[in-house]
Amino acid sequence: MARHPGLSKGCKTCRDRKVKCDENRPECSQCIRRGDKCPGPTEGPIFLQATSSDKSSKYVRIGEGVTDRNVSSSVAIRATGKRPSPPVQKSPPLCTPQTLQPNVRLTLQLHMVDRFLSFFEKSGVNKTRRSLWIYLCRGMGEPEGRCDWQSSVRAVSLAFFGTFNRDQAAMTEARKWYGVSIQHQRNKLLQASHHAPLQYDSPEEITNFVILAYAEMMLSTNANACYQHLSAAATLLDRLDPKVYESGYLRQLFQVVQRLLLTYNIDQFMDGSSARYHIPFLYANDKSTHDKFVELLTDLPDLLSRRMSPFESEHERDHVNQIRHRLSHISHTLLLEFPSIQFSYPPSCPRDDILYAIPVSDDVTESDIFLVKALWSLVSVLTLAHSEEPKDRNYTLIQLHCEVIIGATAAVVNLRDVYCFGASIAPVKAVLLYSLDQKQQGEAMALIQQIGGAFRFDGLLSGPE
């Protein structure tokens, strides 16, 4: 038997993996990161015993896995005649997820990531979204991934779990991870120099800001933080060459950032504010129905807020007709993309006026269909309510469009399609503001409470300061 005080006292798991163990107690950081059960570092002097003449297995450690402080101490006292000094605790570096000592085990956190992603995969009954940008989060949240991405993914996953399960411990843990991620962002900005600017051209870098915005919607730590994250993502998207986002993850990131920022602009307009927030423009030829709705709703507040000028031509003055013209173009794309949607017209209403068209569909399995119907009726309600021409302010028609919005939003909530929640808020608020029917107003308020209460999307219910 021999005593070898210079050998590693790291835990057996790290030694088997041949990685450096930081010997933290009760569990080392390597095991915490991987979700392994840590046997704990070796205590006291290390004793080896010869087993054979084979050099590869000449010695084995005596008492491997024994962590009882009294046993190791008694062996050391008999061998050396002295009581061993207490082990030195190493301080882990600041601003890393390991310093948090999470209350929720790593394996459970990774399960929460899967649960969070599974909600974004749904687009209706037995339907899923393909190649969605949110899939990037799975790799970003891996224990071996970058600390800033890892902490962001865990923050939003824990917040999502805590929101749906009303688990305050998970929400507290989510705030810790969120704070770590923000600290990482600050450190990167401080370390950046003019000669070595930060590179944010990967989908993961932009996704990181988007998921921080989603986390802020549920955590609501700051009234302006959600918008700031989305604004940062929009700035990065603006810097990209149009060729790189013709398809794939970057194209989808454009769409989700546009929709969420659009909510702020419409909300400000309905509240009578002239403030407008920058929305990145998607330069693409094959624009979908949603892309065209985003463009129209981006321009709508300015179109409806403008007053006629004597220097404008007759065509330029009639802003409502401009909106009608653009709605007509959208309707062609909409009917091709969603064949189940049809337009009906109320009795005694002219069929050549697109503002009178009420979208209907017998397909109740896909949330994208309900969202398109809600956006169509939102454009119609805002146009009819803000028209300068008294003949266009048809309150009966406004109530019909409000009925469409209520039914469509209720279906999105019932399908629990988180991807559509942000874009559903502005249409419901329009019902609350412009409908004269008290029953509709009550239903709209109930939906707002569901989206902003049960789902805690508070960050989108109050605009940036």
Tab-separated table of C-alpha atoms in Angstrom, residues 8-444:
chain	number	residue	atom	x	y	z
A	8	SER	CA	-5.963	14.263	-8.306
A	9	LYS	CA	-8.681	14.441	-5.670
A	10	GLY	CA	-11.314	15.072	-8.306
A	11	CYS	CA	-14.514	13.048	-8.312
A	12	LYS	CA	-14.532	9.608	-9.909
A	13	THR	CA	-16.921	10.711	-12.695
A	14	CYS	CA	-14.509	13.436	-13.883
A	15	ARG	CA	-11.506	11.100	-13.640
A	16	ASP	CA	-13.306	8.445	-15.709
A	17	ARG	CA	-14.168	11.111	-18.306
A	18	LYS	CA	-10.559	12.429	-18.139
A	19	VAL	CA	-11.663	16.020	-17.573
A	20	LYS	CA	-10.465	18.519	-14.980
A	21	CYS	CA	-12.614	18.497	-11.846
A	22	ASP	CA	-12.904	21.730	-9.821
A	23	GLU	CA	-13.447	19.624	-6.655
A	24	ASN	CA	-16.375	21.775	-5.480
A	25	ARG	CA	-18.576	20.280	-2.742
A	26	PRO	CA	-21.078	18.662	-2.526
A	27	GLU	CA	-21.080	18.347	-6.343
A	28	CYS	CA	-18.533	19.568	-8.866
A	29	SER	CA	-19.496	21.953	-11.683
A	30	GLN	CA	-18.779	19.398	-14.444
A	31	CYS	CA	-21.347	16.961	-13.004
A	32	ILE	CA	-23.908	19.762	-12.441
A	33	ARG	CA	-23.567	20.848	-16.076
A	34	ARG	CA	-24.103	17.318	-17.392
A	35	GLY	CA	-26.793	16.372	-14.893
A	36	ASP	CA	-24.692	13.478	-13.564
A	37	LYS	CA	-24.767	12.273	-9.965
A	38	CYS	CA	-21.483	13.468	-8.472
A	39	PRO	CA	-19.876	11.136	-5.893
A	40	GLY	CA	-17.941	14.090	-4.490
A	41	PRO	CA	-14.204	14.770	-4.499
A	42	THR	CA	-11.780	12.499	-2.655
A	43	GLU	CA	-11.115	13.587	0.925
A	44	GLY	CA	-7.803	13.229	2.785
A	45	PRO	CA	-4.635	11.499	1.483
A	46	ILE	CA	-4.940	9.027	-1.394
A	47	PHE	CA	-3.812	5.418	-0.874
A	48	LEU	CA	-3.107	3.015	-3.752
A	49	GLN	CA	-2.787	-0.779	-3.567
A	50	ALA	CA	-0.839	-2.943	-6.024
A	51	THR	CA	-3.038	-5.435	-7.837
A	52	SER	CA	-0.955	-7.106	-10.558
A	53	SER	CA	2.228	-6.868	-12.577
A	54	ASP	CA	0.358	-5.274	-15.441
A	55	LYS	CA	1.494	-1.640	-15.615
A	56	SER	CA	-1.871	-0.451	-16.903
A	57	SER	CA	-3.572	-1.701	-13.739
A	58	LYS	CA	-0.760	-1.574	-11.231
A	59	TYR	CA	-2.635	0.391	-8.560
A	60	VAL	CA	-6.228	0.954	-7.496
A	61	ARG	CA	-7.491	3.562	-5.058
A	62	ILE	CA	-8.506	2.228	-1.677
A	63	GLY	CA	-11.988	3.256	-0.544
A	64	GLU	CA	-13.028	4.676	-3.946
A	65	GLY	CA	-16.295	6.518	-3.552
A	66	VAL	CA	-16.029	6.740	0.276
A	67	THR	CA	-16.947	10.273	1.225
A	68	ASP	CA	-17.513	9.917	4.944
A	69	ARG	CA	-15.295	12.567	6.512
A	70	ASN	CA	-14.668	10.493	9.693
A	71	VAL	CA	-13.468	7.397	7.774
A	72	SER	CA	-11.034	9.307	5.560
A	73	SER	CA	-9.769	11.317	8.515
A	74	SER	CA	-9.084	8.219	10.650
A	75	VAL	CA	-7.111	6.587	7.804
A	76	ALA	CA	-5.058	9.745	7.382
A	77	ILE	CA	-4.329	10.018	11.112
A	78	ARG	CA	-3.091	6.403	11.298
A	79	ALA	CA	-0.842	6.865	8.263
A	80	THR	CA	0.643	10.275	9.037
A	81	GLY	CA	0.020	10.878	12.712
A	82	LYS	CA	-1.508	14.284	11.815
A	83	ARG	CA	-5.046	15.471	11.202
A	84	PRO	CA	-5.406	16.600	7.558
A	85	SER	CA	-6.086	20.259	6.926
A	86	PRO	CA	-9.597	21.132	5.639
A	87	PRO	CA	-9.899	21.260	1.848
A	88	VAL	CA	-9.666	24.667	0.169
A	89	GLN	CA	-12.921	25.769	-1.451
A	90	LYS	CA	-12.427	27.114	-4.957
A	91	SER	CA	-14.524	30.087	-5.997
A	92	PRO	CA	-16.178	29.596	-9.394
A	93	PRO	CA	-15.952	32.512	-11.839
A	94	LEU	CA	-18.658	35.154	-11.680
A	95	CYS	CA	-21.535	35.483	-14.135
A	96	THR	CA	-21.763	31.850	-15.207
A	97	PRO	CA	-24.760	29.535	-14.848
A	98	GLN	CA	-22.739	27.296	-12.489
A	99	THR	CA	-22.693	30.025	-9.830
A	100	LEU	CA	-26.472	29.946	-9.512
A	101	GLN	CA	-26.661	26.467	-7.945
A	102	PRO	CA	-30.141	26.023	-9.508
A	103	ASN	CA	-32.955	24.756	-7.310
A	104	VAL	CA	-34.298	22.802	-10.258
A	105	ARG	CA	-32.067	19.949	-11.403
A	106	LEU	CA	-30.382	20.255	-14.792
A	107	THR	CA	-32.203	17.232	-16.192
A	108	LEU	CA	-35.537	18.777	-15.242
A	109	GLN	CA	-34.498	22.078	-16.831
A	110	LEU	CA	-33.694	20.320	-20.100
A	111	HIS	CA	-37.114	18.663	-19.912
A	112	MET	CA	-38.631	22.152	-19.572
A	113	VAL	CA	-36.779	23.262	-22.714
A	114	ASP	CA	-38.425	20.403	-24.623
A	115	ARG	CA	-41.799	21.323	-23.170
A	116	PHE	CA	-41.354	24.973	-24.162
A	117	LEU	CA	-40.387	24.043	-27.737
A	118	SER	CA	-43.298	21.617	-28.052
A	119	PHE	CA	-45.771	24.474	-27.574
A	120	PHE	CA	-44.205	26.438	-30.427
A	121	GLU	CA	-44.372	23.388	-32.665
A	122	LYS	CA	-48.172	23.330	-32.520
A	123	SER	CA	-50.185	25.159	-35.134
A	124	GLY	CA	-53.505	23.470	-34.510
A	125	VAL	CA	-55.161	20.127	-33.971
A	126	ASN	CA	-52.713	17.362	-35.023
A	127	LYS	CA	-50.667	19.904	-36.965
A	128	THR	CA	-47.111	21.093	-36.422
A	129	ARG	CA	-44.892	23.799	-37.892
A	130	ARG	CA	-41.964	22.659	-39.996
A	131	SER	CA	-38.387	23.962	-39.657
A	132	LEU	CA	-39.413	26.671	-37.232
A	133	TRP	CA	-36.751	29.093	-35.965
A	134	ILE	CA	-37.538	28.038	-32.402
A	135	TYR	CA	-35.837	24.672	-33.074
A	136	LEU	CA	-32.514	26.527	-32.853
A	137	CYS	CA	-33.095	26.809	-29.104
A	138	ARG	CA	-32.527	23.083	-28.609
A	139	GLY	CA	-28.869	23.336	-29.593
A	140	MET	CA	-28.464	26.718	-27.901
A	141	GLY	CA	-29.634	25.288	-24.581
A	142	GLU	CA	-27.279	22.296	-24.527
A	143	PRO	CA	-24.951	22.166	-21.484
A	144	GLU	CA	-21.935	22.281	-23.801
A	145	GLY	CA	-23.253	25.387	-25.589
A	146	ARG	CA	-22.381	29.031	-25.084
A	147	CYS	CA	-23.213	30.307	-21.620
A	148	ASP	CA	-25.179	33.338	-22.862
A	149	TRP	CA	-27.388	31.247	-25.175
A	150	GLN	CA	-27.744	28.503	-22.573
A	151	SER	CA	-28.913	30.907	-19.867
A	152	SER	CA	-31.411	32.614	-22.222
A	153	VAL	CA	-33.010	29.324	-23.261
A	154	ARG	CA	-33.286	28.119	-19.681
A	155	ALA	CA	-34.723	31.446	-18.553
A	156	VAL	CA	-37.553	31.384	-21.096
A	157	SER	CA	-38.225	27.645	-20.574
A	158	LEU	CA	-38.451	27.998	-16.810
A	159	ALA	CA	-40.628	31.093	-17.171
A	160	PHE	CA	-42.924	29.203	-19.517
A	161	PHE	CA	-43.122	26.247	-17.120
A	162	GLY	CA	-43.712	28.526	-14.127
A	163	THR	CA	-46.400	30.485	-15.982
A	164	PHE	CA	-48.490	27.504	-17.024
A	165	ASN	CA	-48.057	25.669	-13.714
A	166	ARG	CA	-48.173	28.771	-11.486
A	167	ASP	CA	-44.875	27.611	-9.991
A	168	GLN	CA	-43.205	30.493	-8.172
A	169	ALA	CA	-39.984	28.528	-7.583
A	170	ALA	CA	-39.574	28.058	-11.343
A	171	MET	CA	-40.310	31.763	-11.964
A	172	THR	CA	-37.685	32.737	-9.374
A	173	GLU	CA	-35.171	30.446	-11.037
A	174	ALA	CA	-36.102	31.893	-14.453
A	175	ARG	CA	-35.321	35.408	-13.226
A	176	LYS	CA	-31.877	34.247	-12.089
A	177	TRP	CA	-31.045	32.760	-15.482
A	178	TYR	CA	-32.483	35.843	-17.200
A	179	GLY	CA	-30.186	38.050	-15.111
A	180	VAL	CA	-27.182	35.902	-16.028
A	181	SER	CA	-28.015	36.233	-19.734
A	182	ILE	CA	-28.362	40.017	-19.490
A	183	GLN	CA	-25.015	40.197	-17.684
A	184	HIS	CA	-23.417	38.213	-20.502
A	185	GLN	CA	-24.811	40.673	-23.054
A	186	ARG	CA	-23.412	43.621	-21.098
A	187	ASN	CA	-20.000	41.986	-20.779
A	188	LYS	CA	-19.847	41.339	-24.539
A	189	LEU	CA	-20.632	44.992	-25.265
A	190	LEU	CA	-18.020	46.194	-22.780
A	191	GLN	CA	-15.349	43.919	-24.236
A	192	ALA	CA	-16.076	44.875	-27.838
A	193	SER	CA	-13.628	47.320	-29.418
A	194	HIS	CA	-13.773	49.542	-32.471
A	195	HIS	CA	-11.179	47.329	-34.164
A	196	ALA	CA	-13.043	44.099	-33.399
A	197	PRO	CA	-16.780	44.808	-33.627
A	198	LEU	CA	-19.253	42.187	-32.495
A	199	GLN	CA	-20.533	39.788	-35.131
A	200	TYR	CA	-24.262	39.117	-34.947
A	201	ASP	CA	-24.921	37.554	-38.325
A	202	SER	CA	-25.880	34.029	-37.222
A	203	PRO	CA	-29.518	32.979	-36.701
A	204	GLU	CA	-28.661	31.943	-33.138
A	205	GLU	CA	-27.485	35.452	-32.214
A	206	ILE	CA	-30.770	36.980	-33.425
A	207	THR	CA	-32.797	34.163	-31.867
A	208	ASN	CA	-31.155	34.932	-28.531
A	209	PHE	CA	-32.726	38.412	-28.473
A	210	VAL	CA	-36.118	37.051	-29.550
A	211	ILE	CA	-36.266	34.440	-26.783
A	212	LEU	CA	-35.158	37.070	-24.261
A	213	ALA	CA	-38.161	39.112	-25.435
A	214	TYR	CA	-40.442	36.105	-24.872
A	215	ALA	CA	-38.940	35.623	-21.415
A	216	GLU	CA	-39.567	39.286	-20.617
A	217	MET	CA	-43.196	38.987	-21.724
A	218	MET	CA	-43.754	36.427	-18.991
A	219	LEU	CA	-41.372	37.717	-16.317
A	220	SER	CA	-42.269	41.423	-16.779
A	221	THR	CA	-39.167	42.721	-15.012
A	222	ASN	CA	-39.183	46.006	-16.934
A	223	ALA	CA	-41.910	47.708	-18.978
A	224	ASN	CA	-39.444	48.637	-21.727
A	225	ALA	CA	-37.217	45.550	-21.786
A	226	CYS	CA	-39.352	43.436	-24.138
A	227	TYR	CA	-39.332	46.163	-26.779
A	228	GLN	CA	-35.569	46.696	-26.371
A	229	HIS	CA	-34.844	43.022	-27.068
A	230	LEU	CA	-37.088	43.064	-30.154
A	231	SER	CA	-35.547	46.328	-31.331
A	232	ALA	CA	-32.063	44.802	-31.043
A	233	ALA	CA	-33.194	41.812	-33.126
A	234	ALA	CA	-34.714	44.179	-35.727
A	235	THR	CA	-31.458	46.151	-35.963
A	236	LEU	CA	-29.489	42.957	-36.611
A	237	LEU	CA	-31.982	41.817	-39.253
A	238	ASP	CA	-31.691	45.164	-41.041
A	239	ARG	CA	-27.956	44.615	-41.476
A	240	LEU	CA	-28.389	41.345	-43.361
A	241	ASP	CA	-28.068	40.969	-47.105
A	242	PRO	CA	-31.569	40.220	-48.528
A	243	LYS	CA	-30.198	37.100	-50.224
A	244	VAL	CA	-29.505	35.364	-46.899
A	245	TYR	CA	-33.102	35.493	-45.673
A	246	GLU	CA	-34.921	34.352	-48.778
A	247	SER	CA	-35.871	31.215	-46.841
A	248	GLY	CA	-35.062	29.270	-43.692
A	249	TYR	CA	-34.574	30.382	-40.112
A	250	LEU	CA	-33.719	34.024	-40.869
A	251	ARG	CA	-36.904	34.433	-42.933
A	252	GLN	CA	-38.950	33.116	-40.014
A	253	LEU	CA	-37.103	35.361	-37.567
A	254	PHE	CA	-38.041	38.339	-39.732
A	255	GLN	CA	-41.690	37.349	-39.522
A	256	VAL	CA	-41.833	36.830	-35.760
A	257	VAL	CA	-39.966	40.093	-35.003
A	258	GLN	CA	-42.185	42.026	-37.419
A	259	ARG	CA	-45.382	40.674	-35.851
A	260	LEU	CA	-44.363	41.424	-32.291
A	261	LEU	CA	-43.115	44.942	-33.075
A	262	LEU	CA	-46.257	45.607	-35.102
A	263	THR	CA	-48.287	45.046	-31.933
A	264	TYR	CA	-46.605	48.088	-30.378
A	265	ASN	CA	-47.339	50.347	-33.357
A	266	ILE	CA	-51.018	49.392	-33.594
A	267	ASP	CA	-51.386	49.720	-29.827
A	268	GLN	CA	-49.876	53.222	-29.881
A	269	PHE	CA	-52.125	54.234	-32.773
A	270	MET	CA	-55.292	53.008	-31.021
A	271	ASP	CA	-54.250	54.936	-27.893
A	272	GLY	CA	-53.969	58.139	-29.956
A	273	SER	CA	-50.169	58.360	-29.813
A	274	SER	CA	-48.116	59.458	-32.813
A	275	ALA	CA	-45.123	57.318	-31.715
A	276	ARG	CA	-43.999	54.721	-34.244
A	277	TYR	CA	-41.404	52.013	-33.805
A	278	HIS	CA	-39.068	50.731	-36.480
A	279	ILE	CA	-40.129	47.462	-38.103
A	280	PRO	CA	-37.561	45.707	-40.336
A	281	PHE	CA	-38.650	45.457	-43.972
A	282	LEU	CA	-38.590	42.061	-45.638
A	283	TYR	CA	-37.131	42.334	-49.158
A	284	ALA	CA	-38.523	39.228	-50.820
A	285	ASN	CA	-40.544	38.448	-53.926
A	286	ASP	CA	-42.513	35.476	-52.600
A	287	LYS	CA	-44.292	37.212	-49.727
A	288	SER	CA	-46.932	35.248	-47.870
A	289	THR	CA	-50.321	36.507	-46.708
A	290	HIS	CA	-48.862	37.275	-43.276
A	291	ASP	CA	-45.988	39.237	-44.845
A	292	LYS	CA	-48.444	41.403	-46.782
A	293	PHE	CA	-50.601	41.966	-43.712
A	294	VAL	CA	-47.518	43.116	-41.811
A	295	GLU	CA	-46.699	45.654	-44.527
A	296	LEU	CA	-50.259	47.008	-44.660
A	297	LEU	CA	-50.594	47.222	-40.875
A	298	THR	CA	-47.185	48.921	-40.680
A	299	ASP	CA	-48.405	51.690	-43.001
A	300	LEU	CA	-51.987	51.787	-41.697
A	301	PRO	CA	-51.478	54.136	-38.693
A	302	ASP	CA	-49.792	56.767	-40.871
A	303	LEU	CA	-52.368	56.411	-43.658
A	304	LEU	CA	-55.302	56.850	-41.279
A	305	SER	CA	-53.616	59.669	-39.340
A	306	ARG	CA	-52.884	61.820	-42.398
A	307	ARG	CA	-55.105	64.727	-43.290
A	308	MET	CA	-55.856	65.830	-46.827
A	309	SER	CA	-53.576	68.448	-48.293
A	310	PRO	CA	-54.529	70.778	-51.163
A	311	PHE	CA	-51.241	69.830	-52.821
A	312	GLU	CA	-52.125	66.129	-52.994
A	313	SER	CA	-53.810	64.608	-56.012
A	314	GLU	CA	-57.339	63.240	-55.681
A	315	HIS	CA	-55.968	59.685	-55.652
A	316	GLU	CA	-53.486	60.480	-52.878
A	317	ARG	CA	-56.157	62.137	-50.746
A	318	ASP	CA	-58.419	59.087	-50.593
A	319	HIS	CA	-56.443	57.009	-48.128
A	320	VAL	CA	-59.351	54.634	-47.463
A	321	ASN	CA	-59.380	53.718	-51.158
A	322	GLN	CA	-55.643	53.024	-50.951
A	323	ILE	CA	-56.341	50.590	-48.135
A	324	ARG	CA	-59.153	48.995	-50.152
A	325	HIS	CA	-56.764	48.556	-53.086
A	326	ARG	CA	-54.118	46.858	-50.934
A	327	LEU	CA	-56.697	44.635	-49.241
A	328	SER	CA	-57.841	43.497	-52.666
A	329	HIS	CA	-54.281	42.420	-53.535
A	330	ILE	CA	-53.961	40.584	-50.210
A	331	SER	CA	-57.237	38.756	-50.799
A	332	HIS	CA	-55.820	37.027	-53.916
A	333	THR	CA	-52.821	35.681	-51.992
A	334	LEU	CA	-54.995	34.787	-48.989
A	335	LEU	CA	-57.457	32.678	-51.005
A	336	LEU	CA	-54.606	30.813	-52.698
A	337	GLU	CA	-52.761	30.129	-49.430
A	338	PHE	CA	-55.875	29.317	-47.372
A	339	PRO	CA	-58.460	27.746	-49.736
A	340	SER	CA	-60.859	27.016	-46.848
A	341	ILE	CA	-61.427	30.761	-46.270
A	342	GLN	CA	-64.274	32.414	-48.146
A	343	PHE	CA	-65.712	35.944	-48.025
A	344	SER	CA	-69.347	36.579	-47.227
A	345	TYR	CA	-71.185	39.890	-47.495
A	346	PRO	CA	-73.933	41.116	-45.167
A	347	PRO	CA	-77.389	41.580	-46.742
A	348	SER	CA	-77.883	44.829	-48.680
A	349	CYS	CA	-74.124	45.459	-48.798
A	350	PRO	CA	-72.284	46.087	-52.074
A	351	ARG	CA	-70.157	43.098	-53.091
A	352	ASP	CA	-67.616	45.324	-54.834
A	353	ASP	CA	-66.487	46.912	-51.546
A	354	ILE	CA	-63.743	44.811	-49.971
A	355	LEU	CA	-64.292	46.437	-46.560
A	356	TYR	CA	-67.683	44.690	-46.401
A	357	ALA	CA	-66.092	41.256	-46.941
A	358	ILE	CA	-66.386	39.050	-43.833
A	359	PRO	CA	-63.870	36.142	-43.771
A	360	VAL	CA	-65.406	32.765	-42.886
A	361	SER	CA	-63.998	29.225	-42.833
A	362	ASP	CA	-65.189	25.763	-41.838
A	363	ASP	CA	-61.623	24.640	-40.983
A	364	VAL	CA	-61.268	24.804	-37.205
A	365	THR	CA	-58.019	22.844	-36.900
A	366	GLU	CA	-55.350	25.383	-37.879
A	367	SER	CA	-54.541	28.485	-35.849
A	368	ASP	CA	-52.937	30.286	-38.829
A	369	ILE	CA	-56.377	30.427	-40.461
A	370	PHE	CA	-57.871	32.063	-37.369
A	371	LEU	CA	-54.989	34.558	-37.194
A	372	VAL	CA	-55.457	35.589	-40.839
A	373	LYS	CA	-59.171	36.156	-40.236
A	374	ALA	CA	-58.409	38.276	-37.148
A	375	LEU	CA	-55.843	40.403	-39.028
A	376	TRP	CA	-58.241	40.961	-41.941
A	377	SER	CA	-60.992	42.138	-39.605
A	378	LEU	CA	-58.500	44.280	-37.642
A	379	VAL	CA	-57.604	46.214	-40.813
A	380	SER	CA	-61.303	46.626	-41.626
A	381	VAL	CA	-62.263	47.801	-38.113
A	382	LEU	CA	-59.451	50.387	-37.945
A	383	THR	CA	-60.211	51.663	-41.443
A	384	LEU	CA	-63.946	51.956	-40.843
A	385	ALA	CA	-63.560	53.553	-37.411
A	386	HIS	CA	-60.970	56.152	-38.507
A	387	SER	CA	-62.365	57.032	-41.920
A	388	GLU	CA	-62.996	60.730	-42.523
A	389	GLU	CA	-66.025	59.893	-44.647
A	390	PRO	CA	-69.209	59.441	-42.555
A	391	LYS	CA	-70.529	56.908	-45.077
A	392	ASP	CA	-67.609	54.614	-44.296
A	393	ARG	CA	-68.253	54.593	-40.551
A	394	ASN	CA	-70.604	51.626	-40.634
A	395	TYR	CA	-70.927	50.539	-36.985
A	396	THR	CA	-72.997	47.459	-37.851
A	397	LEU	CA	-70.177	46.285	-40.094
A	398	ILE	CA	-67.620	47.083	-37.364
A	399	GLN	CA	-69.524	44.792	-34.977
A	400	LEU	CA	-69.541	41.985	-37.563
A	401	HIS	CA	-65.766	42.240	-37.922
A	402	CYS	CA	-65.431	42.360	-34.125
A	403	GLU	CA	-67.382	39.107	-33.939
A	404	VAL	CA	-64.853	37.530	-36.325
A	405	ILE	CA	-61.958	38.737	-34.155
A	406	ILE	CA	-63.495	37.363	-30.940
A	407	GLY	CA	-64.174	33.926	-32.467
A	408	ALA	CA	-60.754	33.694	-34.120
A	409	THR	CA	-58.813	34.778	-31.022
A	410	ALA	CA	-60.765	32.430	-28.752
A	411	ALA	CA	-59.852	29.566	-31.112
A	412	VAL	CA	-56.122	30.505	-31.033
A	413	VAL	CA	-56.209	30.557	-27.224
A	414	ASN	CA	-58.016	27.212	-27.058
A	415	LEU	CA	-55.445	25.683	-29.419
A	416	ARG	CA	-52.746	27.122	-27.110
A	417	ASP	CA	-50.685	28.279	-30.083
A	418	VAL	CA	-48.112	30.520	-28.400
A	419	TYR	CA	-46.673	31.531	-31.776
A	420	CYS	CA	-49.885	33.451	-32.566
A	421	PHE	CA	-50.473	35.004	-29.142
A	422	GLY	CA	-48.511	38.216	-29.760
A	423	ALA	CA	-50.291	38.970	-33.034
A	424	SER	CA	-53.697	38.268	-31.418
A	425	ILE	CA	-53.467	41.046	-28.838
A	426	ALA	CA	-54.019	44.083	-31.103
A	427	PRO	CA	-57.213	42.694	-32.758
A	428	VAL	CA	-58.793	41.947	-29.364
A	429	LYS	CA	-57.933	45.420	-28.084
A	430	ALA	CA	-59.592	46.889	-31.196
A	431	VAL	CA	-62.830	45.132	-30.204
A	432	LEU	CA	-62.566	46.620	-26.734
A	433	LEU	CA	-62.104	50.147	-28.136
A	434	TYR	CA	-64.378	50.257	-31.188
A	435	SER	CA	-67.271	47.862	-30.580
A	436	LEU	CA	-70.472	49.430	-29.226
A	437	ASP	CA	-71.758	46.035	-28.082
A	438	GLN	CA	-71.222	45.512	-24.340
A	439	LYS	CA	-71.286	41.732	-24.745
A	440	GLN	CA	-68.460	41.914	-27.276
A	441	GLN	CA	-66.502	44.231	-24.991
A	442	GLY	CA	-66.894	41.758	-22.117
A	443	GLU	CA	-65.727	38.857	-24.301
A	444	ALA	CA	-62.741	40.894	-25.484
